[in-house]
Coordinates of C-alpha atoms and ligand atoms in Angstrom, one line a residue:
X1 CA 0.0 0.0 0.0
X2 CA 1.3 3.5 -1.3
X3 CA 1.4 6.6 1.6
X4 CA -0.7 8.7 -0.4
X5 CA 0.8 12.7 0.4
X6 CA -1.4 15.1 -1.1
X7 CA 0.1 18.7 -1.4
X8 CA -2.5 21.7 -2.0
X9 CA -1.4 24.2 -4.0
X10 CA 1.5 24.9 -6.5
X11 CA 3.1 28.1 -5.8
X12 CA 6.9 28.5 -4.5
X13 CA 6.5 26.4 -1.8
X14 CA 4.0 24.1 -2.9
X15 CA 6.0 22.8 -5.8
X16 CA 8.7 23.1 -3.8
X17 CA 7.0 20.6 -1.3
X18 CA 6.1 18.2 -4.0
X19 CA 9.2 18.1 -6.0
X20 CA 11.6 17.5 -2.9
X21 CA 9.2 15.0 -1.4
X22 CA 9.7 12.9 -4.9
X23 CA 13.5 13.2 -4.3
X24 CA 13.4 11.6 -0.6
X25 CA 10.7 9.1 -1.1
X26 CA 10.2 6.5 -3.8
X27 CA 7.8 5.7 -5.9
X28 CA 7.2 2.6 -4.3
X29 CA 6.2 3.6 -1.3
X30 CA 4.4 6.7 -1.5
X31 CA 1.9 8.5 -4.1
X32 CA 2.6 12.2 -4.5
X33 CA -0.4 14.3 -5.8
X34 CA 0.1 17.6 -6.2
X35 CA -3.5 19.3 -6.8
X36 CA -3.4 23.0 -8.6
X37 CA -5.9 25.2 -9.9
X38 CA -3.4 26.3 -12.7
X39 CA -1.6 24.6 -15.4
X40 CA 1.4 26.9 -14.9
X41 CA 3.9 27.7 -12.7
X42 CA 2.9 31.4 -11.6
X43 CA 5.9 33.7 -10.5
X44 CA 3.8 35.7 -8.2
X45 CA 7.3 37.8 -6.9
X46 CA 6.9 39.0 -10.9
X47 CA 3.5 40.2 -11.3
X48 CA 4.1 44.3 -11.0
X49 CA 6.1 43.5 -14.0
X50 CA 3.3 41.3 -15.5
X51 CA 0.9 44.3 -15.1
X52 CA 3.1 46.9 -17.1
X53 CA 2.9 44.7 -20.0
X54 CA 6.4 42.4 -19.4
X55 CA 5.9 39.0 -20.4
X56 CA 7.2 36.5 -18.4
X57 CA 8.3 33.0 -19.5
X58 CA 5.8 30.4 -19.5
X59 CA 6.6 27.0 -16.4
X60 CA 3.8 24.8 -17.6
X61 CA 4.1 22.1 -14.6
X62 CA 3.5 19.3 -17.1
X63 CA 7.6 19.8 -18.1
X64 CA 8.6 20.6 -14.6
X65 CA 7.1 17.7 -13.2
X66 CA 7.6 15.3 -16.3
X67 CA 9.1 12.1 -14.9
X68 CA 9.5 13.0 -11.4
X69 CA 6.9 10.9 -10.2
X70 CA 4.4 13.3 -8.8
X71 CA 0.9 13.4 -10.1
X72 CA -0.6 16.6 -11.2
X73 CA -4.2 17.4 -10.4
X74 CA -6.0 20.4 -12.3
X75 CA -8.4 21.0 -9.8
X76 CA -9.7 24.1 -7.6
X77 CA -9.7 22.8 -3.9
X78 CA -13.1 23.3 -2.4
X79 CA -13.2 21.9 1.1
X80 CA -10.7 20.0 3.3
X81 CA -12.4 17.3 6.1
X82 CA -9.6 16.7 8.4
X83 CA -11.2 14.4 10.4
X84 CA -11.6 11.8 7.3
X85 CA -9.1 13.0 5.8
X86 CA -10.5 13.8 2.4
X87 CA -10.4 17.0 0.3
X88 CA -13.1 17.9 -2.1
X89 CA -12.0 19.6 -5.6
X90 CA -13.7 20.7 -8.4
X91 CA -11.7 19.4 -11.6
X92 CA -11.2 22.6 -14.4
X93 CA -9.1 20.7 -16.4
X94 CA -8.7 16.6 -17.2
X95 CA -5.7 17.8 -19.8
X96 CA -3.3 17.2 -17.0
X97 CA -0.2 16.0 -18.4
X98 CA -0.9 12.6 -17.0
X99 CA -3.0 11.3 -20.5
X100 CA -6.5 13.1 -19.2
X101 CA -9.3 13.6 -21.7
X102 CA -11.3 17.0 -22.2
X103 CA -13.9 17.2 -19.6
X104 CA -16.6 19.4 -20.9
X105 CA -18.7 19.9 -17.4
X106 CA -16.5 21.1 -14.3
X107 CA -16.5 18.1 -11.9
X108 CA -16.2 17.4 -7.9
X109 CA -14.3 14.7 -6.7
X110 CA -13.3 13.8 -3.0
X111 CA -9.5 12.7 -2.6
X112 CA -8.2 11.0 0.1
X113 CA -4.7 11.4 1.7
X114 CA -2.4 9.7 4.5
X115 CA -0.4 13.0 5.0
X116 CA -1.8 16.5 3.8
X117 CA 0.4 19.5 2.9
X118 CA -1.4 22.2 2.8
X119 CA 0.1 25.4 0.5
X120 CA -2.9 27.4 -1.1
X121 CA -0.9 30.6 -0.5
X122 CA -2.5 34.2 -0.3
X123 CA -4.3 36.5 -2.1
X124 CA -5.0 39.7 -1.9
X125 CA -6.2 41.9 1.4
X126 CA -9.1 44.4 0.8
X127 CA -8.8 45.2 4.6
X128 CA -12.6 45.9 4.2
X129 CA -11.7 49.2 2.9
X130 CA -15.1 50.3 1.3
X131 CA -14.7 50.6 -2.4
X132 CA -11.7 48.8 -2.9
X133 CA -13.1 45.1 -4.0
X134 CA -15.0 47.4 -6.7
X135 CA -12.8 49.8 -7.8
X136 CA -9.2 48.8 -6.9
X137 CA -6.5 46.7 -9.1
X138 CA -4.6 43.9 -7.2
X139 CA -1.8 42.7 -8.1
X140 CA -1.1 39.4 -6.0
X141 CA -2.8 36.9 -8.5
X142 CA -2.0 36.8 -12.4
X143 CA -5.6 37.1 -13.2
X144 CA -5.1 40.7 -11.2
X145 CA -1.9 41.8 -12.6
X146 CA -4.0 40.7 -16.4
X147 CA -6.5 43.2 -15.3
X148 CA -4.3 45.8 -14.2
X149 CA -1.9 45.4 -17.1
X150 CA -5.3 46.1 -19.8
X151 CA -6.5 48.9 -17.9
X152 CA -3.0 50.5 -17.5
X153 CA -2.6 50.3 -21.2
X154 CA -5.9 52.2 -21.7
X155 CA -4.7 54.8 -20.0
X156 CA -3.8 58.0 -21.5
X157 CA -0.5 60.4 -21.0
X158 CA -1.1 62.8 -17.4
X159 CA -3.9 60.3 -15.9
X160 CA -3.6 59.6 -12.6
X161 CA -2.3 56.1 -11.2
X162 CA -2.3 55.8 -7.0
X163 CA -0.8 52.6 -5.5
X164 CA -1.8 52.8 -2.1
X165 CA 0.9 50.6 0.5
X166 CA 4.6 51.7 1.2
X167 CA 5.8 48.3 1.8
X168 CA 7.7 45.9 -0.8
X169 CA 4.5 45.4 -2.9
X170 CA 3.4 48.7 -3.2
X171 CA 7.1 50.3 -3.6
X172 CA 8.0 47.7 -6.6
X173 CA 4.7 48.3 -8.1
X174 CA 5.0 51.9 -8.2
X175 CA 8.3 52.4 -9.2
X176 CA 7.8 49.8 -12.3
X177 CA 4.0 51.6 -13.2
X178 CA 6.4 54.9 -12.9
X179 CA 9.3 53.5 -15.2
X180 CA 7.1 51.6 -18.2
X181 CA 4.7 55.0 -18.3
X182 CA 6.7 58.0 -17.4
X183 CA 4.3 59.6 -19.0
X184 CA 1.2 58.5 -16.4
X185 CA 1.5 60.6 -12.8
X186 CA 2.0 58.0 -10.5
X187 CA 1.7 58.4 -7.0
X188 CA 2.1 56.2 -3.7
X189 CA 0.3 56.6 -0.3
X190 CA 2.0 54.8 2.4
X191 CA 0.6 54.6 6.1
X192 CA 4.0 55.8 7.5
X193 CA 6.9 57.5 6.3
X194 CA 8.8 56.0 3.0
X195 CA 11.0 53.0 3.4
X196 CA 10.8 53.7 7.3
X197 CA 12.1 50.3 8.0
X198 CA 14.8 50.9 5.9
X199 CA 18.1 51.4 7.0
X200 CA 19.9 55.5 6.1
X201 CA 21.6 54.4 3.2
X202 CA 18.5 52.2 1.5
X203 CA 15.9 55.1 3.0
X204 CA 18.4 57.6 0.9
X205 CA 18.5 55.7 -2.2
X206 CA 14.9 55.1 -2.5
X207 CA 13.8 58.4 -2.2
X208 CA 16.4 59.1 -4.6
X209 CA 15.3 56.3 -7.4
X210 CA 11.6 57.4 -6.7
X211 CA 11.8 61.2 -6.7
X212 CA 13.9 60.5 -10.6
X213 CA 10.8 58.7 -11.3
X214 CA 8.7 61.7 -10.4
X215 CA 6.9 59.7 -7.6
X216 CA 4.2 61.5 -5.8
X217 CA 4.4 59.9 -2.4
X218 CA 1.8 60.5 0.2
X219 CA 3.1 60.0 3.8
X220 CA 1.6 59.3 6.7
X221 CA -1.5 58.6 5.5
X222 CA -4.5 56.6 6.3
X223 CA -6.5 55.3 3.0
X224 CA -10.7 55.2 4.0
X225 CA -12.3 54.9 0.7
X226 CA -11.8 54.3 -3.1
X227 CA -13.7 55.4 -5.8
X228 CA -14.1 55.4 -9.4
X229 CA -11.8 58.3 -9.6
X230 CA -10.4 59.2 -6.3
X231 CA -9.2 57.8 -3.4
X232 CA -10.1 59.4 -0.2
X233 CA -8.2 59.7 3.5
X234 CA -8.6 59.7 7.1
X235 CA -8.0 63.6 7.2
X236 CA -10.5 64.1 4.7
X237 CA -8.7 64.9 1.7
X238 CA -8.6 63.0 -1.5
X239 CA -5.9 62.1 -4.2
X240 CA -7.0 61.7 -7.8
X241 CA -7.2 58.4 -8.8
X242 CA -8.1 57.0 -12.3
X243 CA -6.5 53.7 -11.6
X244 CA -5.6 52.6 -7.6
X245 CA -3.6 49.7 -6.8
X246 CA -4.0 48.1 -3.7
X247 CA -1.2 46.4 -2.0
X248 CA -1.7 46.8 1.6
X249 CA -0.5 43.2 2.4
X250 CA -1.9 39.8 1.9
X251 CA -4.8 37.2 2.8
X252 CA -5.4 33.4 2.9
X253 CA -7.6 31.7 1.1
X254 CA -10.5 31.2 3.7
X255 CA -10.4 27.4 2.8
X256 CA -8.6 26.2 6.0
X257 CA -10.6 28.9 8.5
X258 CA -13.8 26.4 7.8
X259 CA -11.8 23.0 8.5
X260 CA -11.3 22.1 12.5
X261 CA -7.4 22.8 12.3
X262 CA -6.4 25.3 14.5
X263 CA -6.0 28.3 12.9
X264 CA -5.0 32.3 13.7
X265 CA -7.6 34.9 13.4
X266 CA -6.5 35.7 10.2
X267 CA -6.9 32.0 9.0
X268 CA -3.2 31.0 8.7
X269 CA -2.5 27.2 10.2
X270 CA -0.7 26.9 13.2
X271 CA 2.1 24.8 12.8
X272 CA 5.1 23.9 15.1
X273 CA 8.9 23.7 13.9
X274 CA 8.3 20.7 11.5
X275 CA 5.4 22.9 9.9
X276 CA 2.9 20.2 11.2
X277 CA -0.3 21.3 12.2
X278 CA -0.3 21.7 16.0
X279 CA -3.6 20.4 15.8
X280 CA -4.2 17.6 13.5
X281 CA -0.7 15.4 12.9
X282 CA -1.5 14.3 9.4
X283 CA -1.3 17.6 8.1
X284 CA 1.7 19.9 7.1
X285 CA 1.5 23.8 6.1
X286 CA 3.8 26.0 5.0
X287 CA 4.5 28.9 2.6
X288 CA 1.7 32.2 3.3
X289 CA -0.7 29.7 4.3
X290 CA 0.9 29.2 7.8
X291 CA 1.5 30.4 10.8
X292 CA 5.5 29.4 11.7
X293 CA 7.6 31.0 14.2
X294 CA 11.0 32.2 13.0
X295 CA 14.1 33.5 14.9
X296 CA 13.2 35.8 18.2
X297 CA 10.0 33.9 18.2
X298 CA 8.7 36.2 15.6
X299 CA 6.0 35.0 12.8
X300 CA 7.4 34.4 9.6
X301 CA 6.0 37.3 7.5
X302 CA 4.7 35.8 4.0
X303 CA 7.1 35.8 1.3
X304 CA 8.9 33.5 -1.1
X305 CA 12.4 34.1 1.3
X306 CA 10.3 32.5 4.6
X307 CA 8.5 30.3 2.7
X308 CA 10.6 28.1 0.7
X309 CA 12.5 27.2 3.8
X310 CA 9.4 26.0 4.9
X311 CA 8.4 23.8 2.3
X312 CA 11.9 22.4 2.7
X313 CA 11.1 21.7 6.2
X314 CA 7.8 20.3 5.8
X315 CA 9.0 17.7 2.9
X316 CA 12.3 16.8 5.1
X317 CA 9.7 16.2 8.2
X318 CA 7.5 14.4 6.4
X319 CA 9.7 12.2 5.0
X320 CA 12.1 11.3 8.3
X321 CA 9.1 10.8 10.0
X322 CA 7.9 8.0 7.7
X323 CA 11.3 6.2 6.9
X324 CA 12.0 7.0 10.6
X325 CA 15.1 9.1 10.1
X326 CA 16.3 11.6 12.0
X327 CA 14.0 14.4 12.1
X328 CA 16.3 17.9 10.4
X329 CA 16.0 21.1 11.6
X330 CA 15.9 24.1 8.3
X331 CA 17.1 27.3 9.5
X332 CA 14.5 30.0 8.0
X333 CA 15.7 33.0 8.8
X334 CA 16.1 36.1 6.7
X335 CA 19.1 37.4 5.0
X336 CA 18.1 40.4 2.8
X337 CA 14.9 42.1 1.3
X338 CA 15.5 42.7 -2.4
X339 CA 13.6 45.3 -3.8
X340 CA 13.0 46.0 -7.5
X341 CA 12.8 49.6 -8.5
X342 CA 12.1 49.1 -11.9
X343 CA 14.0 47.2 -14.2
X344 CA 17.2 49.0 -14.2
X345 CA 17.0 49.9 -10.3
X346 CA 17.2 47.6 -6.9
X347 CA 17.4 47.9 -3.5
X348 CA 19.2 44.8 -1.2
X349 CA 18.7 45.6 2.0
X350 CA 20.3 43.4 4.5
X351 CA 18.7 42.3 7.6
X352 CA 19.0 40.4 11.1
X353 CA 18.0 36.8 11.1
X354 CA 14.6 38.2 12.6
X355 CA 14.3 40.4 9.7
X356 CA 15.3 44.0 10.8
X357 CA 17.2 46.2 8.9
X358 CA 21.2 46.8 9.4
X359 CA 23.5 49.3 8.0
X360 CA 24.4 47.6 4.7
X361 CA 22.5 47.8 1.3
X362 CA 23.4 47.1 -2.2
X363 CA 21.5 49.9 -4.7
X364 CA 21.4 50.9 -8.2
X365 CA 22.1 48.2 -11.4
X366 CA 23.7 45.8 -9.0
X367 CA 21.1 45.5 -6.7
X368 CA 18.6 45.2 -10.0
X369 CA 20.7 42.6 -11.1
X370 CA 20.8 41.1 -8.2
X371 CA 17.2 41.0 -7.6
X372 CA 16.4 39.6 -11.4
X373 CA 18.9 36.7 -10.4
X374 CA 16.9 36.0 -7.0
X375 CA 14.0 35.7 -9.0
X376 CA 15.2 34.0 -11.7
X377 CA 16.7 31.2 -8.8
X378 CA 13.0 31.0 -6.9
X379 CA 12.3 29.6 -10.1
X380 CA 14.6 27.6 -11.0
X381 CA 14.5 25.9 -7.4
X382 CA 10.5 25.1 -7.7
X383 CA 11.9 23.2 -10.6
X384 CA 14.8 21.8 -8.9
X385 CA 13.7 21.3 -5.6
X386 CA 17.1 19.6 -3.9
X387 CA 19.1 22.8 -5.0
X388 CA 22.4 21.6 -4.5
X389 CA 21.5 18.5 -2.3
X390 CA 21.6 14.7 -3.6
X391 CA 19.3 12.8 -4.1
X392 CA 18.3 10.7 -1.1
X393 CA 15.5 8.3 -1.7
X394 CA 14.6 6.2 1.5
X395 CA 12.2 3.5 1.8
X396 CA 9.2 4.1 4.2
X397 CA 9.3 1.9 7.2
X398 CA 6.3 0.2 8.6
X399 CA 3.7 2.4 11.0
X400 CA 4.6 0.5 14.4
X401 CA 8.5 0.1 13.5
X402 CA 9.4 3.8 13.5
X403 CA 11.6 5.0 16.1
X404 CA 13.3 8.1 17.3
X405 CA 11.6 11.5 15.8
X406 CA 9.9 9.4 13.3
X407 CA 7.5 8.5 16.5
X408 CA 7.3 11.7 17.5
X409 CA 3.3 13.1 17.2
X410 CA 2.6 16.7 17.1
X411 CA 0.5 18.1 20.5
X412 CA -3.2 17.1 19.9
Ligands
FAD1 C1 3.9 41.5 -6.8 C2 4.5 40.7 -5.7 C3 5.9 40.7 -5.4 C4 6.4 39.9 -4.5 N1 7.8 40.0 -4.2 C5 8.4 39.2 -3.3 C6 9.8 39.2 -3.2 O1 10.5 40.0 -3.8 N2 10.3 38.4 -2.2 C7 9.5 37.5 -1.5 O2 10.1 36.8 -0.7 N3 8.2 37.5 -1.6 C8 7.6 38.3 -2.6 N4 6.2 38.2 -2.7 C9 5.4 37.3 -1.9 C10 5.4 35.9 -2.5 O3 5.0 35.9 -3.8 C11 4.5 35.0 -1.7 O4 4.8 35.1 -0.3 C12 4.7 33.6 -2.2 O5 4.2 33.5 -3.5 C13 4.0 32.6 -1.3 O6 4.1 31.3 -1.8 P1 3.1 30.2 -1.6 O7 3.5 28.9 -2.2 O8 2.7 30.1 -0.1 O9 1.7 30.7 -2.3 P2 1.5 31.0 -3.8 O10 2.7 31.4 -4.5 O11 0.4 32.0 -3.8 O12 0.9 29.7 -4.4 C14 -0.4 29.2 -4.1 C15 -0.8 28.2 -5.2 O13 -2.0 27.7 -4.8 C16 -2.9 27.7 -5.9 N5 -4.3 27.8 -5.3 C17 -4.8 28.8 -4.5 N6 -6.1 28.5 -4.2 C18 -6.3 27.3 -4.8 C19 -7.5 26.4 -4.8 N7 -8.6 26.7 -4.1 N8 -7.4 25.3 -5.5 C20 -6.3 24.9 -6.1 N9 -5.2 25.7 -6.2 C21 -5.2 26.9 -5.5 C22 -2.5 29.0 -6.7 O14 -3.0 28.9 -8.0 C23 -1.0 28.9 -6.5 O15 -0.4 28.1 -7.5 C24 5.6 39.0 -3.7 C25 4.3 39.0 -4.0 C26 3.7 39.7 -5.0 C27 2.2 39.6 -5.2

């Protein structure tokens, strides 16, 4: 009998998940399905660039995952019962690289798994804000960026473009809305002062590459409604508006929130170090879908840098637990935030472990480059998930013979 691991979701870590799984198991022992709404690979950290009109190379999974024994499943995930272990899908698509016919009704189908790992991601986070779900452009799904990327191109010379959020999003949509249309006036409205996390010598430079830009930013302000036109603030002035951009963060998909697994307020799944649910064993999470501590006991913020890590850790756990091998330890930690100003301008700005920002920071083309090669590796390691690591298939040891951390349950 095959240990059938069901991973949800084919983003970053996702695929990552899947694809390093199929490197430490064997076919013999364990079925791998990896269950996406998409038939490509989406490169989410790309999708400001998507929305100016770049196109960005197609990752159809059927060519990553040819021949690496994990099944792909074209399906939109509806519901998840934990307690029989089952998750419900509604099949788009039965041309999924694995010899499926045309389906011309949508279907629902109930899949059942041994181990769950669970990696829908994020979307994007309205934060109730009236007007925004009707008026504002996202950018954190490729249907969004398509959206944004025809309306921007509708858009004449001197109309007014507002990306409202001063954090990574909102600062590398911005400056690449300001670079591919110099001739639109693009502003940006961030709740607290610009790059205030920053460090002096990354603050400096991106004030620099955004006033050359001719950035309008908006500090210090509070964004309570968007309109057709406009949006408004909390002391009651408004900035001109004939496209917004919303990028105030990100929020899960409310799929896990209706399961019993113990979830944060905001619907993330509360995982311990192994990024196993701290409330039902058989299931993993990782990537923006969970809630994992980092260094200084802080939450891992959601992002491709934590996230990956994570998927790393999930897929090593998963697979020491069932061939009862020592149970490894993946350091996520952070490193550096790299921020793309447009596509000849970058910010690297190094950080603590925990994420905070130090003295050093790599700017200008070097920093661009080196941003272009971050994302260019994130994508290159979904389709290579043992980046540098041999492959080390082990066989799957019997339920009651596991010893050591393979025993080891999560806290009910
Ligand atoms: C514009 C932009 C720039 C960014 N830049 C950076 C950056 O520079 N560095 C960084 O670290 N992070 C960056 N991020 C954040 C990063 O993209 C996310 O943190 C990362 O994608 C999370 O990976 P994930 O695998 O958890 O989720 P995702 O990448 O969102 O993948 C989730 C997958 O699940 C699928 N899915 C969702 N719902 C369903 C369903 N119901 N049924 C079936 N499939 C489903 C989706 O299609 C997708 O394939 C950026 C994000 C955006 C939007």
């Amino acid at each position: 009998m095959q240990h059938r691991i069901i991973v949800l979701g084919a983003g970053y870590t996702g695929a990552t998940a899947a694809g390093r799984l199929a490197k430490r198991l064997t076919s013999d022992d364990v079925a791998i399905t990896l269950v996406n709404a998409e038939p490509d690979f989406v490169e989410r950290v790309r999708m400001h660039q998507l929305a100016v009109g770049q196109d960005l190379e197609p990752r159809p999974f059927s060519e990553m995952f040819a021949g690496t024994g994990v099944e792909l499943k074209l399906a939109r995930v509806t519901g998840i019962d934990v307690d029989r272990k089952t998750v419900t899908v509604t099949v788009t698509d039965t041309h999924d690289g694995n010899g499926g016919s045309d389906a011309s009704e949508p279907t629902t189908e109930e899949l059942a798994y041994d181990t769950l790992v669970y990696a829908l991601g994020s979307g994007w986070n309205d934060q109730g804000v009236p007007g925004t779900v009707e008026h504002a452009h996202e950018i954190a799904s490729r249907p969004g960026a398509l959206r944004l990327r025809d309306r921007l191109a509708r858009l004449t010379a001197g109309e007014h473009v507002v990306v409202v959020g001063g954090g990574l999003t909102g600062l590398e949509a911005a400056t690449e809305i300001a670079e591919a249309r110099p001739d639109l006036a693009v502003a940006l409205a961030a709740r607290g002062g610009l790059g205030d996390w920053l460090a002096p010598k990354g603050r400096r430079h991106l004030r620099k590459v955004v006033d050359k830009l001719s950035i309008t930013v908006h500090e210090n302000v509070h964004v309570t409604a968007v309109d057709a036109d406009r949006v408004a603030t909390a002391d009651g002035t408004s900035i001109p508006a004939a496209v917004t951009v919303w990028t105030t963060g990100f929020a899960v998909h409310p799929i896990a929130k209706a399961t019993a697994l113990e979830v944060t307020d905001r619907g993330q799944i509360v995982v311990d170090r192994t990024m196993r649910s701290v409330s039902h064993p058989d299931v993993y999470a990782v990537g923006d879908a969970a809630m994992a501590m980092g260094p200084g006991d802080k939450p891992l913020r959601m992002s491709c840098a934590s996230g990956v890590p994570t998927a790393w850790q999930a897929a090593d756990a998963i697979a020491a637990r069932l061939t009862g091998a020592k149970l490894p330890k993946v350091a996520a930690r952070y490193f550096n935030q790299c921020i793309s100003l447009g596509r000849k301008e970058g910010l690297i700005q190094y950080v603590t472990a925990d994420d905070r920002a130090v003295r050093a920071a790599l700017t200008g083309r070097t920093a661009a480059v080196y941003k272009e090669l971050v994302c260019k590796g994130a994508a290159w390691g979904v389709a290579n998930p043992t980046l540098m690591m041999p492959s080390r298939r082990r066989r799957v040891v019997a339920e009651g013979t596991r010893t050591g951390a393979a025993a080891v349950k999560a806290p009910a």
